[in-house]
Amino acid sequence: MASTTLNWRGHAWRLLALLLLSALALQLYFVLRIALMVVVDPQSTPFQRSEIWRLATEQGRVLWSQEWRNRDRISPHLQRAVIASEDAGFNEHSGVEWDALEKAWARNQRAETVAARRKVEPKVVGGSTISQQLAKNLFLSGERTAARKGQEFLITFMLEGLLSKPRILEIYLNNVEWGEGVFGAQAAAQHYFHVEAHQLAPAQAARLAVMLPAPKRFEQRPGSPYLVHRAASVHARMGAVPLP
């Protein structure tokens, strides 16, 4: 009996050690991938690949548009507009805005309570920074679990520790979704305004920045009153945003 107990404990410790080694290996993989991004532009993300598969299976075709543009070939108006709209503290924080996350959590709790009473799906509000969004876009799935959120924080701190703010913004602007099969600033500029990314005017940049939380929805409703008013607000603020 004692021998059986010892064997069970030995197996448990070996399993725990294996799990810890696997977790460490995964983190090392993320670190190496991010370190490589200092000099190598990432060509695709898990989310983009999942979208390719979805479009292929649902529509039987792949409408895809993405062209990498270095930061100096992306309109500074768009860079300022995205920071003003998505992450006003981008230049100062270390990857996570804890106050914004706390406020978003409180709003979501209230939304879930209201939705439960009305028996509808709650409208989830995010509090993610540009660095957190990039962490999700580059490496993670869209599931909402505590483990995935914890991994998001770790990758976010890796991004902030290994890459400069300008590089984080450059990678983000080249990979973020701007519509059905539309990824990155260059594709968005051509799709919506038929210009190059570096030619975007302030008002056009503000409009694109406001689309980011729900690009597919706003692509279908380009004249949405919310989109128009929110873009005007971002346009008014973006001139005061310093570039990283």
Short mmCIF file of C-alpha atoms in Angstrom, two decimals:
data_model
loop_
_atom_site.label_atom_id
_atom_site.label_comp_id
_atom_site.label_asym_id
_atom_site.label_seq_id
_atom_site.Cartn_x
_atom_site.Cartn_y
_atom_site.Cartn_z
CA MET A 1 0.00 0.00 0.00
CA ALA A 2 2.80 2.40 0.93
CA SER A 3 4.61 1.54 -2.29
CA THR A 4 1.47 2.29 -4.32
CA THR A 5 1.11 5.68 -2.60
CA LEU A 6 4.75 6.55 -3.29
CA ASN A 7 4.38 5.56 -6.95
CA TRP A 8 1.25 7.72 -7.28
CA ARG A 9 3.04 10.70 -5.73
CA GLY A 10 6.03 10.16 -7.99
CA HIS A 11 3.81 10.16 -11.08
CA ALA A 12 2.04 13.29 -9.85
CA TRP A 13 5.31 15.16 -9.33
CA ARG A 14 6.60 14.08 -12.74
CA LEU A 15 3.36 15.25 -14.34
CA LEU A 16 3.57 18.59 -12.54
CA ALA A 17 7.19 19.03 -13.61
CA LEU A 18 6.24 18.22 -17.21
CA LEU A 19 3.43 20.79 -17.12
CA LEU A 20 5.75 23.45 -15.72
CA LEU A 21 8.41 22.70 -18.34
CA SER A 22 5.76 22.91 -21.08
CA ALA A 23 4.54 26.27 -19.76
CA LEU A 24 8.10 27.60 -19.61
CA ALA A 25 8.82 26.33 -23.13
CA LEU A 26 5.69 28.12 -24.38
CA GLN A 27 6.78 31.39 -22.78
CA LEU A 28 10.26 30.99 -24.28
CA TYR A 29 8.64 30.47 -27.69
CA PHE A 30 6.72 33.74 -27.29
CA VAL A 31 9.86 35.58 -26.17
CA LEU A 32 11.86 34.33 -29.17
CA ARG A 33 9.06 35.15 -31.62
CA ILE A 34 8.74 38.68 -30.25
CA ALA A 35 12.53 39.20 -30.18
CA LEU A 36 12.61 38.25 -33.87
CA MET A 37 10.03 40.98 -34.56
CA VAL A 38 12.66 43.59 -33.73
CA VAL A 39 14.01 43.05 -37.25
CA VAL A 40 11.47 40.77 -39.01
CA ASP A 41 7.96 41.90 -39.94
CA PRO A 42 5.30 39.33 -38.95
CA GLN A 43 3.51 38.13 -42.07
CA SER A 44 0.28 36.78 -40.61
CA THR A 45 -1.51 36.18 -37.32
CA PRO A 46 -3.69 33.34 -35.96
CA PHE A 47 -6.74 35.58 -36.26
CA GLN A 48 -5.99 36.37 -39.90
CA ARG A 49 -5.49 32.69 -40.70
CA SER A 50 -8.77 31.82 -38.98
CA GLU A 51 -10.49 34.52 -41.05
CA ILE A 52 -9.04 33.05 -44.26
CA TRP A 53 -10.47 29.67 -43.27
CA ARG A 54 -13.85 31.17 -42.36
CA LEU A 55 -14.13 33.05 -45.65
CA ALA A 56 -13.09 29.98 -47.61
CA THR A 57 -15.59 27.67 -45.89
CA GLU A 58 -18.52 30.10 -45.65
CA GLN A 59 -18.20 31.91 -48.98
CA GLY A 60 -16.14 29.49 -51.05
CA ARG A 61 -13.61 32.24 -51.80
CA VAL A 62 -11.02 34.37 -50.03
CA LEU A 63 -11.29 38.12 -50.38
CA TRP A 64 -8.01 39.19 -48.84
CA SER A 65 -6.12 42.47 -48.79
CA GLN A 66 -2.98 43.25 -46.80
CA GLU A 67 0.25 45.05 -47.71
CA TRP A 68 2.96 45.84 -45.17
CA ARG A 69 3.96 49.49 -44.90
CA ASN A 70 6.81 50.76 -42.74
CA ARG A 71 5.79 53.33 -40.16
CA ASP A 72 7.21 56.24 -42.16
CA ARG A 73 4.85 55.25 -45.01
CA ILE A 74 1.74 55.33 -42.80
CA SER A 75 0.07 58.69 -42.34
CA PRO A 76 0.99 60.31 -39.01
CA HIS A 77 -2.66 61.39 -38.89
CA LEU A 78 -3.69 57.74 -38.72
CA GLN A 79 -1.09 56.98 -36.07
CA ARG A 80 -2.33 59.85 -33.90
CA ALA A 81 -5.99 59.00 -34.54
CA VAL A 82 -5.57 55.37 -33.51
CA ILE A 83 -3.81 56.36 -30.29
CA ALA A 84 -6.46 59.00 -29.54
CA SER A 85 -9.30 56.56 -30.20
CA GLU A 86 -7.93 53.27 -28.89
CA ASP A 87 -5.31 54.02 -26.24
CA ALA A 88 -4.76 57.62 -25.13
CA GLY A 89 -2.07 56.56 -22.64
CA PHE A 90 -0.09 54.50 -25.16
CA ASN A 91 3.05 56.63 -24.88
CA GLU A 92 3.17 56.43 -21.07
CA HIS A 93 1.90 53.05 -19.87
CA SER A 94 3.90 49.83 -19.68
CA GLY A 95 1.36 47.80 -21.63
CA VAL A 96 -1.69 47.65 -19.39
CA GLU A 97 -4.01 50.43 -18.19
CA TRP A 98 -5.22 48.98 -14.91
CA ASP A 99 -7.72 51.79 -14.24
CA ALA A 100 -9.31 51.30 -17.67
CA LEU A 101 -9.54 47.54 -17.08
CA GLU A 102 -11.21 48.08 -13.72
CA LYS A 103 -13.76 50.46 -15.22
CA ALA A 104 -14.43 48.08 -18.13
CA TRP A 105 -14.91 45.18 -15.71
CA ALA A 106 -17.42 47.21 -13.66
CA ARG A 107 -19.34 48.19 -16.82
CA ASN A 108 -19.42 44.61 -18.01
CA GLN A 109 -20.73 43.40 -14.65
CA ARG A 110 -23.58 45.90 -14.88
CA ALA A 111 -24.23 44.92 -18.51
CA GLU A 112 -24.39 41.23 -17.59
CA THR A 113 -26.90 41.98 -14.81
CA VAL A 114 -29.14 43.96 -17.17
CA ALA A 115 -28.80 41.36 -19.93
CA ALA A 116 -29.73 38.55 -17.53
CA ARG A 117 -32.93 40.38 -16.59
CA ARG A 118 -33.80 40.98 -20.24
CA LYS A 119 -32.59 37.50 -21.30
CA VAL A 120 -30.29 38.88 -24.01
CA GLU A 121 -26.58 38.67 -24.72
CA PRO A 122 -24.57 41.29 -22.77
CA LYS A 123 -22.62 43.92 -24.69
CA VAL A 124 -19.02 43.46 -23.62
CA VAL A 125 -16.85 46.58 -23.23
CA GLY A 126 -13.09 46.24 -23.57
CA GLY A 127 -10.34 48.10 -21.74
CA SER A 128 -7.40 46.77 -23.72
CA THR A 129 -4.43 48.88 -24.75
CA ILE A 130 -2.88 48.78 -28.22
CA SER A 131 -0.17 46.47 -26.81
CA GLN A 132 -2.78 44.08 -25.41
CA GLN A 133 -4.71 44.07 -28.67
CA LEU A 134 -1.48 43.29 -30.52
CA ALA A 135 -0.74 40.44 -28.10
CA LYS A 136 -4.16 38.94 -28.86
CA ASN A 137 -3.90 39.49 -32.60
CA LEU A 138 -0.43 37.97 -32.89
CA PHE A 139 -0.70 34.90 -30.70
CA LEU A 140 -4.05 34.20 -29.04
CA SER A 141 -7.54 32.95 -29.78
CA GLY A 142 -10.71 34.91 -29.13
CA GLU A 143 -11.89 32.79 -26.19
CA ARG A 144 -12.62 34.56 -22.89
CA THR A 145 -10.99 32.62 -20.06
CA ALA A 146 -8.85 33.58 -17.09
CA ALA A 147 -5.93 31.53 -18.44
CA ARG A 148 -6.06 33.26 -21.82
CA LYS A 149 -6.26 36.68 -20.17
CA GLY A 150 -3.27 35.85 -18.01
CA GLN A 151 -1.30 34.79 -21.08
CA GLU A 152 -2.34 38.03 -22.77
CA PHE A 153 -0.81 40.03 -19.91
CA LEU A 154 2.44 38.06 -20.10
CA ILE A 155 2.76 38.54 -23.87
CA THR A 156 1.89 42.23 -23.49
CA PHE A 157 4.77 42.73 -21.04
CA MET A 158 7.07 40.80 -23.38
CA LEU A 159 6.10 43.11 -26.26
CA GLU A 160 6.70 46.20 -24.16
CA GLY A 161 10.01 44.85 -22.86
CA LEU A 162 11.46 43.73 -26.18
CA LEU A 163 10.00 46.17 -28.72
CA SER A 164 9.94 49.95 -28.86
CA LYS A 165 6.66 51.86 -28.79
CA PRO A 166 7.08 52.89 -32.47
CA ARG A 167 7.63 49.25 -33.46
CA ILE A 168 4.58 48.06 -31.49
CA LEU A 169 2.44 50.70 -33.22
CA GLU A 170 3.89 49.81 -36.63
CA ILE A 171 3.12 46.08 -36.24
CA TYR A 172 -0.34 46.84 -34.88
CA LEU A 173 -1.26 49.14 -37.78
CA ASN A 174 -0.12 46.58 -40.32
CA ASN A 175 -2.09 43.67 -38.86
CA VAL A 176 -5.28 45.03 -37.32
CA GLU A 177 -8.58 44.14 -38.99
CA TRP A 178 -10.40 46.96 -40.83
CA GLY A 179 -13.20 45.03 -42.50
CA GLU A 180 -14.06 41.72 -44.15
CA GLY A 181 -10.68 40.45 -45.34
CA VAL A 182 -9.15 43.93 -44.92
CA PHE A 183 -6.05 43.99 -42.74
CA GLY A 184 -3.60 46.80 -42.10
CA ALA A 185 -3.44 50.50 -42.82
CA GLN A 186 -2.55 50.21 -46.51
CA ALA A 187 -5.43 47.85 -47.31
CA ALA A 188 -7.85 50.03 -45.30
CA ALA A 189 -6.75 53.25 -47.02
CA GLN A 190 -7.25 51.71 -50.45
CA HIS A 191 -10.51 49.91 -49.56
CA TYR A 192 -12.30 52.91 -48.06
CA PHE A 193 -10.65 55.97 -49.65
CA HIS A 194 -8.68 54.68 -52.69
CA VAL A 195 -5.45 56.29 -51.51
CA GLU A 196 -2.12 55.08 -50.15
CA ALA A 197 -1.64 54.73 -46.38
CA HIS A 198 0.69 57.73 -46.26
CA GLN A 199 -1.87 59.91 -48.08
CA LEU A 200 -4.67 59.63 -45.52
CA ALA A 201 -6.05 63.02 -44.48
CA PRO A 202 -6.93 63.80 -40.83
CA ALA A 203 -10.69 63.25 -41.27
CA GLN A 204 -10.12 59.97 -43.12
CA ALA A 205 -7.69 58.81 -40.44
CA ALA A 206 -10.19 59.61 -37.69
CA ARG A 207 -12.90 57.64 -39.50
CA LEU A 208 -10.65 54.58 -39.82
CA ALA A 209 -9.56 54.77 -36.17
CA VAL A 210 -13.15 54.82 -34.91
CA MET A 211 -13.97 51.70 -36.94
CA LEU A 212 -11.46 49.53 -35.08
CA PRO A 213 -13.62 48.16 -32.25
CA ALA A 214 -16.15 46.75 -34.76
CA PRO A 215 -14.77 47.08 -38.30
CA LYS A 216 -17.13 44.59 -39.97
CA ARG A 217 -20.19 46.32 -38.50
CA PHE A 218 -19.04 49.81 -39.45
CA GLU A 219 -18.03 48.61 -42.92
CA GLN A 220 -21.72 47.85 -43.47
CA ARG A 221 -22.83 51.19 -41.97
CA PRO A 222 -20.26 53.79 -43.09
CA GLY A 223 -22.73 56.63 -42.49
CA SER A 224 -23.63 55.55 -38.95
CA PRO A 225 -24.40 58.62 -36.77
CA TYR A 226 -22.21 57.14 -34.03
CA LEU A 227 -19.31 56.71 -36.45
CA VAL A 228 -19.67 60.28 -37.76
CA HIS A 229 -19.87 61.90 -34.31
CA ARG A 230 -17.16 59.74 -32.77
CA ALA A 231 -14.84 60.44 -35.73
CA ALA A 232 -15.40 64.18 -35.27
CA SER A 233 -14.46 63.85 -31.59
CA VAL A 234 -11.28 61.91 -32.40
CA HIS A 235 -10.42 64.39 -35.16
CA ALA A 236 -10.62 67.24 -32.65
CA ARG A 237 -8.29 65.47 -30.19
CA MET A 238 -5.71 63.77 -32.40
CA GLY A 239 -3.69 66.91 -33.13
CA ALA A 240 -2.57 67.02 -29.50
CA VAL A 241 -1.38 63.39 -29.51
CA PRO A 242 2.43 63.06 -29.67
CA LEU A 243 3.83 60.26 -31.77
CA PRO A 244 6.02 57.71 -29.95
#
